[in-house]
C-alpha positions in Angstrom: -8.6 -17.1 15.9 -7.9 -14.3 18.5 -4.5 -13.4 16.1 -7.1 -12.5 13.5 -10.4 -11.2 15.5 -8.8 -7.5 15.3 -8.8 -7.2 11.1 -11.3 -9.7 10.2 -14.5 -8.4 8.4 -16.3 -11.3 8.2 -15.5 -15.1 7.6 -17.6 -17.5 5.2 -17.9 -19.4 6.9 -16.5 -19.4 10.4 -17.6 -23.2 10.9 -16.2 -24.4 7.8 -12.6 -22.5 9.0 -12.8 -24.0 12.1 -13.4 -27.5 10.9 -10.4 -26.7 8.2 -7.9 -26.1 11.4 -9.1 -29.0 13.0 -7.8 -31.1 10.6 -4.3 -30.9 11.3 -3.5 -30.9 7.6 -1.1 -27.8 5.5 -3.1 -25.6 4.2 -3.3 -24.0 1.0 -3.9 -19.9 1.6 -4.7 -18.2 -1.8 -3.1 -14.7 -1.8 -4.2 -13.2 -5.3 -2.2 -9.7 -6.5 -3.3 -7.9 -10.0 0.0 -6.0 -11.1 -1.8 -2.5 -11.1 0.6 -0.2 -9.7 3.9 -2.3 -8.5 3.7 -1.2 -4.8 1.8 -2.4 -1.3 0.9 -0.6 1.1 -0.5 -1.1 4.8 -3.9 -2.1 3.9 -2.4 -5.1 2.1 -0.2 -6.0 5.5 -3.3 -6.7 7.4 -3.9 -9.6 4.7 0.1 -10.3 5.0 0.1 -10.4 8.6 -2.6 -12.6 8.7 -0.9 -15.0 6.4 2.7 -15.1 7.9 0.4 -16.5 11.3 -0.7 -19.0 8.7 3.0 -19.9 7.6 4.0 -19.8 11.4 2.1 -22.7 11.3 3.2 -24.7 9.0 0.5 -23.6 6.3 1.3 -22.7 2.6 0.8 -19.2 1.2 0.5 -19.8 -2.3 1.2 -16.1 -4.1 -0.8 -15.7 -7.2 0.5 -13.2 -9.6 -2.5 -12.1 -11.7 -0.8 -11.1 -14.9 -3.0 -12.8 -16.7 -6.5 -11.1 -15.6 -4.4 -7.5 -15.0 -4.8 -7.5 -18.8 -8.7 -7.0 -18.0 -8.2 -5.4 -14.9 -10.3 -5.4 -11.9 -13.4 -3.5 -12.0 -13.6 -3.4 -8.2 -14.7 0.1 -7.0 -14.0 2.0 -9.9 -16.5 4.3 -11.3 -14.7 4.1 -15.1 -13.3 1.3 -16.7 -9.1 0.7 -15.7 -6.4 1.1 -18.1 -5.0 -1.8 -19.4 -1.4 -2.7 -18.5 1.4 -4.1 -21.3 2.5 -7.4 -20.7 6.5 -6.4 -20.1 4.5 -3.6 -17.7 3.1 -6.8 -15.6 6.5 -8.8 -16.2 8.8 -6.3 -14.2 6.4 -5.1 -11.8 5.4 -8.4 -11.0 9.0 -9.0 -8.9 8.8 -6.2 -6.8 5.4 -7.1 -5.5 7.0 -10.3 -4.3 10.2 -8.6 -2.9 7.6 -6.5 -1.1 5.5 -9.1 0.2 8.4 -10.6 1.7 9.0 -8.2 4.0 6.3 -9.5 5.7 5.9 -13.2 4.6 8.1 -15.8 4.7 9.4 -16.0 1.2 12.6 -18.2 1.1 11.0 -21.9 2.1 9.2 -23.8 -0.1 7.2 -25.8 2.4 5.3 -22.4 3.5 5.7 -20.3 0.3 4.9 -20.9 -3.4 4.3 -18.3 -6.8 2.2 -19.0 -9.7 1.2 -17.0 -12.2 -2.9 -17.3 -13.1 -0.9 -17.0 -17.0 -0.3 -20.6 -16.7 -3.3 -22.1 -17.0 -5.3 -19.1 -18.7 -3.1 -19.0 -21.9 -3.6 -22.5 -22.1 -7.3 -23.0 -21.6 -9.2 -23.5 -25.1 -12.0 -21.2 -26.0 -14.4 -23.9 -26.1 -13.6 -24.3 -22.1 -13.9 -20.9 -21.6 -17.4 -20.4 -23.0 -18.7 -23.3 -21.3 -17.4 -21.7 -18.3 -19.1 -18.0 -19.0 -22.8 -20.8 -19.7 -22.5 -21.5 -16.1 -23.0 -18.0 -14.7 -25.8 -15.4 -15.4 -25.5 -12.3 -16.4 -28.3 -10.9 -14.0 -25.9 -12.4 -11.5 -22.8 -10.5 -12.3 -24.7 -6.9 -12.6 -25.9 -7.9 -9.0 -22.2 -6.4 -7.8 -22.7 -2.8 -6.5 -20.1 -0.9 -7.8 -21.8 -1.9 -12.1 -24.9 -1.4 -10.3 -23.9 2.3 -9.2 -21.9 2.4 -12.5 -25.2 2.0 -14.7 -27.3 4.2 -12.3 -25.0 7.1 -13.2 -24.8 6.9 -16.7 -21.3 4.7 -17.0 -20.4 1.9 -18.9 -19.7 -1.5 -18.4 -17.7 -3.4 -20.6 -17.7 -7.3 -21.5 -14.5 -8.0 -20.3 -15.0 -6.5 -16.8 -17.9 -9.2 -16.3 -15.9 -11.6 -17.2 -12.9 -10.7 -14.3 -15.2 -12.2 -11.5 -14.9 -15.6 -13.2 -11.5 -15.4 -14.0 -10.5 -14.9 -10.2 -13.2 -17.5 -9.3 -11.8 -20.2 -11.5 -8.0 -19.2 -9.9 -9.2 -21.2 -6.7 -10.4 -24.6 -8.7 -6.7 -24.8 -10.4 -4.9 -23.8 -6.9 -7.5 -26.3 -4.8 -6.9 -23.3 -2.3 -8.6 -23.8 1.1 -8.1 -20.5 2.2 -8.2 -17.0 0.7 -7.7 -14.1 2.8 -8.1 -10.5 1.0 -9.9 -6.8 1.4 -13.8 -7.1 1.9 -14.2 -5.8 -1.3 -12.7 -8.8 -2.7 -15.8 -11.1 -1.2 -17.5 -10.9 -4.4 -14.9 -12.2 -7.0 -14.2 -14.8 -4.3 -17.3 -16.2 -3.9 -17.0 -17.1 -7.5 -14.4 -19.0 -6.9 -16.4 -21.0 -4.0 -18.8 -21.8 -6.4 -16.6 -23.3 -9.0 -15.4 -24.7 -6.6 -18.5 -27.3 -6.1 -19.0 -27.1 -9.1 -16.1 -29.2 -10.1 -16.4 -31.4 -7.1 -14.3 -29.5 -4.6 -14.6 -28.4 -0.7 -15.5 -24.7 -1.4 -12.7 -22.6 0.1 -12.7 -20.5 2.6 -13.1 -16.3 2.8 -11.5 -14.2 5.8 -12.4 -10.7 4.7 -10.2 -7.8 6.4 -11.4 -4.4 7.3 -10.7 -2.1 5.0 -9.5 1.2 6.8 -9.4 4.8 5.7 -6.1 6.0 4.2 -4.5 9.0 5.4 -7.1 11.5 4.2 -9.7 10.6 6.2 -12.0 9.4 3.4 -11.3 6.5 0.5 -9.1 3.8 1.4 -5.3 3.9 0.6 -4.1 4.2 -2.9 -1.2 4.9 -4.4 -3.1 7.4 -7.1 -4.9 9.5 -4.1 -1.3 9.8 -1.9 -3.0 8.7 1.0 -0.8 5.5 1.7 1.5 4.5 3.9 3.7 2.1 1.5 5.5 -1.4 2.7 8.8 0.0 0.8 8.5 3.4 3.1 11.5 4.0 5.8 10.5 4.0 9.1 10.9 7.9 9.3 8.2 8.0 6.4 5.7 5.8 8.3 6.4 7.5 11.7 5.6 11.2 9.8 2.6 9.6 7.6 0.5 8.3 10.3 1.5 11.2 12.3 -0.8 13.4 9.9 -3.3 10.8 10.2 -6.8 12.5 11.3 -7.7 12.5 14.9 -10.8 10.6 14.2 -8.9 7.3 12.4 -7.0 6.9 15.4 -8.9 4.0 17.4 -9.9 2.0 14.2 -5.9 2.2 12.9 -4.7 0.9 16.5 -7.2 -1.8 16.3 -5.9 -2.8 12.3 -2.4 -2.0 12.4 -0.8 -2.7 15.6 -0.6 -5.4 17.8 -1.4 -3.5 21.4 -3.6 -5.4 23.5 -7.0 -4.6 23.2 -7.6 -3.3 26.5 -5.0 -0.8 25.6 -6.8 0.1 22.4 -10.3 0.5 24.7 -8.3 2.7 27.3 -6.7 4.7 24.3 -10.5 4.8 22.8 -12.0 6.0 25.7 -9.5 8.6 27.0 -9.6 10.4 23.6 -13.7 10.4 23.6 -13.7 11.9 27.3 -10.6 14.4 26.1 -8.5 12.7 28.7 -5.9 12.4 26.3 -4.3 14.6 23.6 -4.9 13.2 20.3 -0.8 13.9 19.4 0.1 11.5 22.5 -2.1 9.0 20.8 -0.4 8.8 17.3 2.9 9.0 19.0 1.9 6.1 20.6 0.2 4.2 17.2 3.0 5.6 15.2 5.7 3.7 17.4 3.5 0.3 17.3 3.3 0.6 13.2 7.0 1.4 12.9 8.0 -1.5 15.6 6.0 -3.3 13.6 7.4 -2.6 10.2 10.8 -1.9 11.4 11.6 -2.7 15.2 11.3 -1.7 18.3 14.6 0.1 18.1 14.1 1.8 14.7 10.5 3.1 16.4 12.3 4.5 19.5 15.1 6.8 17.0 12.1 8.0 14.9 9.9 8.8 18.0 12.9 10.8 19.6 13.4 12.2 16.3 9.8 13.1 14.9 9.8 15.1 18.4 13.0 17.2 18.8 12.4 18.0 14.8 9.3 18.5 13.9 7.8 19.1 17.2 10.7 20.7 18.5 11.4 22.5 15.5 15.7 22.0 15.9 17.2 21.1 12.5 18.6 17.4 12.5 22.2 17.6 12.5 22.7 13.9 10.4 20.3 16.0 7.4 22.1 15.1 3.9 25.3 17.9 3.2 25.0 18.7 -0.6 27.9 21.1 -2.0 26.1 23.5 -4.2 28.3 26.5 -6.4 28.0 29.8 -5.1 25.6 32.1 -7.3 21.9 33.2 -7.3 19.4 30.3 -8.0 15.5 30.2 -8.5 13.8 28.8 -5.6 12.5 26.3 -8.1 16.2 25.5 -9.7 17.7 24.8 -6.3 15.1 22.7 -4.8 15.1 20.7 -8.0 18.9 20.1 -7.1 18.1 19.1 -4.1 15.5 16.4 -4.5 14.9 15.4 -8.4 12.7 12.7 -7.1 10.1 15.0 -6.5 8.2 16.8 -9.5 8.2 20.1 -10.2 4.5 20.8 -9.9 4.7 18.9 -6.7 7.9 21.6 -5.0 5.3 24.5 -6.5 2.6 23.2 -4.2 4.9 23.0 -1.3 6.2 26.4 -1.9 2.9 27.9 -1.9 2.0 25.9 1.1 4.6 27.3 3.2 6.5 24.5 3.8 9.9 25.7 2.3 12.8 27.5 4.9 15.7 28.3 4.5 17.7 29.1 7.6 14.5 29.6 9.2 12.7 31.9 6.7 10.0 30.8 4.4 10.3 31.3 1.0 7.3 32.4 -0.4 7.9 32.0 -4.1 9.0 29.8 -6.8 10.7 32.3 -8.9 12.2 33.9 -5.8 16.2 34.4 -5.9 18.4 32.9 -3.6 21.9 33.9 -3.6 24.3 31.3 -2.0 27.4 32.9 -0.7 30.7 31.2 1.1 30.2 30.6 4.8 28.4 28.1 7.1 26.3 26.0 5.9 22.6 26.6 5.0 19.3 24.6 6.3 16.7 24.1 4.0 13.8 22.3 5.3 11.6 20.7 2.6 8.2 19.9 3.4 7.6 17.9 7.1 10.4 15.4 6.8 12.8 16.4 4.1 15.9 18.2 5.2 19.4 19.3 3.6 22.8 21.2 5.0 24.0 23.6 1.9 27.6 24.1 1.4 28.1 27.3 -1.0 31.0 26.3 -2.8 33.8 28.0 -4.6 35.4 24.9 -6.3 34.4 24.6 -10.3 32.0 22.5 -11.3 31.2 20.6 -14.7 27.9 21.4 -15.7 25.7 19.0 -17.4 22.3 18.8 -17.5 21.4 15.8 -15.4 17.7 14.2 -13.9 16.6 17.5 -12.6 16.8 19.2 -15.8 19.1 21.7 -14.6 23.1 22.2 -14.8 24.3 20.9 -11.4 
């Protein structure tokens, strides 16, 4: 109970939880995933986290794959309908969720870990079940959810098949007999359905552990992979330590009480230092960028990206182990070379960067896209990219074969 104080919302109920534990028995801990977007992020590691204690114990997470009800799509906080997904789009996304989630969870013992797919028994079920199942719930019911509410208010839309997806997820829970589901608070809803089929079909109602649902890196909605404002599970741990370092000032308490495992009174003397301006707001994300690495990563992974993060980006020294690339030696748009460099990144997205200042090379900004930079034989060239991207440039006199590769250009 302590292990989970910190990220819990709100538990329905808390005496029902309690009288679960006291059991003794396995339990079964419903983890549903829609195959939106095939990625986590941190927000879904506080549900993770919470579930690995389960497994620690003995418990069974049982991973439910939604690629059944991602055909519909989850209505939850959107202000529009969500584009439907293809079913090979589901199929091939659906892996890496689980190779994600088991950076976290314990994935390679059966006793503690189980997938199933909400497909299996959905593709089955006969329409004639299905509309006796739609009979049992009102509609007046289902438009009692805030975000259709706000929807109609506004002028929006809501379709059939997006009052529908709260029944669907409900009835997940009757086929799993899940005791347990842990997800986002925004997920209470859609689970509660589930707590009524539950009785409904002569089952103990399973039970809801909300989590708090933090701000992402902006400051202002929660992460999301379309917004950018996500720290993601598959991130290296010198792209977590630089992410939450441009965290706002203001999301600092609430991420050390979500993210990390610091004691509590350290949290409260962290808390109360930075509202008397005893402390300096950079010392405190050092500090909760180390605890998420360590986390994530390791203690000793934290420590080389702490002494990194401050002799390069605070300190301002180039890293010395930054990537060597071997480029010929000519006159190359701004654009063209950084291209090169990272084809990963989109051209509209080097544009922004450019314009925001945050290109150098050997120390000088360059200030343009179309501006000419002429590589010549010597030492070689730094080019800092953004906050954390760096590269050593090697003018080189050797021929090249040209093709036109990823990045569009002949290199």
């Amino acid at each position: 109970m302590d292990a989970f104080a910190r990220t819990t919302d709100e538990v329905l109920s808390l005496e029902e939880f309690r009288a679960l534990l006291a059991t003794g028995r396995r339990l079964k801990v419903k983890f549903g995933a829609d195959v939106t977007a095939p990625f986590l992020h941190l927000g879904h590691a506080v549900n993770l986290w919470m579930m690995r204690e389960m497994q620690e114990r003995g418990h069974l997470v049982q991973f439910l794959i939604g690629d059944f009800t991602t055909l519909i799509g989850d209505p939850t906080g959107r202000g529009e309908g969500r584009k439907q997904r293809s079913t090979d789009e589901i199929s091939a996304d659906a892996e890496s969720f689980i190779r994600q989630a088991g950076k976290i969870l314990i994935t390679d013992d059966s006793r503690v870990f189980e997938v199933r797919r909400n497909s299996q028994w959905w593709e089955a079920k006969p329409l004639s079940a299905f509309i006796e199942l739609l009979g049992s719930v009102t509609v007046t019911k289902l438009l009692s959810r805030d975000m259709f509410r706000a929807r109609l208010e506004s002028g929006g839309e809501v379709r059939t098949h997006e009052l529908v997806y709260p029944l669907l997820q409900g009835w997940d829970s009757v086929e799993l007999g899940s005791d347990l589901t842990i997800v986002g608070s925004d997920q209470l809803f859609n689970e509660s359905m589930g707590r009524f089929f539950q009785e409904r079909e002569g089952q103990a109602p399973q039970v809801i552990i909300s989590s708090r649902i933090t701000p992402g890196l902006d400051g202002v909605r929660k992460q999301s992979k379309s917004l950018n404002n996500f720290v993601s599970l598959d991130d290296g741990p010198r792209d977590v330590f630089g992410k939450v370092m441009s965290l706002p000032d203001k999301l600092i308490v609430q991420w050390l009480e979500v993210y990390t495992q610091l004691p509590a009174s350290r949290v409260l003397e962290i808390a109360d230092s930075l509202a008397a301006d005893r402390c300096n707001p950079r010392d405190a994300k050092l500090e909760l960028a180390s605890a998420i690495v360590s986390r994530l990563h390791g203690a000793q992974a934290a420590a080389l990206e702490a002494s990194w993060f401050l002799s390069v980006v605070a300190g301002r020294e180039f890293p010395p182990d930054a990537p060597l690339v071997e480029l010929p030696q000519r006159s190359w748009l701004a654009l063209e070379l950084l291209v090169c460099l990272d084809p990963a990144v989109s051209r509209g997205e080097l544009r922004r960067i450019i314009e925001g200042g945050g290109v150098e090379l050997d120390g000088v900004r360059i200030v343009s896209a179309d501006e000419r930079i002429v590589l010549r034989d010597g030492s070689p060239m730094h080019l800092k990219l953004g906050r954390r991207r760096f590269f050593r440039i090697m003018p080189c006199e050797r021929s090249f074969e040209y093709s036109t590769g990823p990045c569009g250009f002949g290199c």
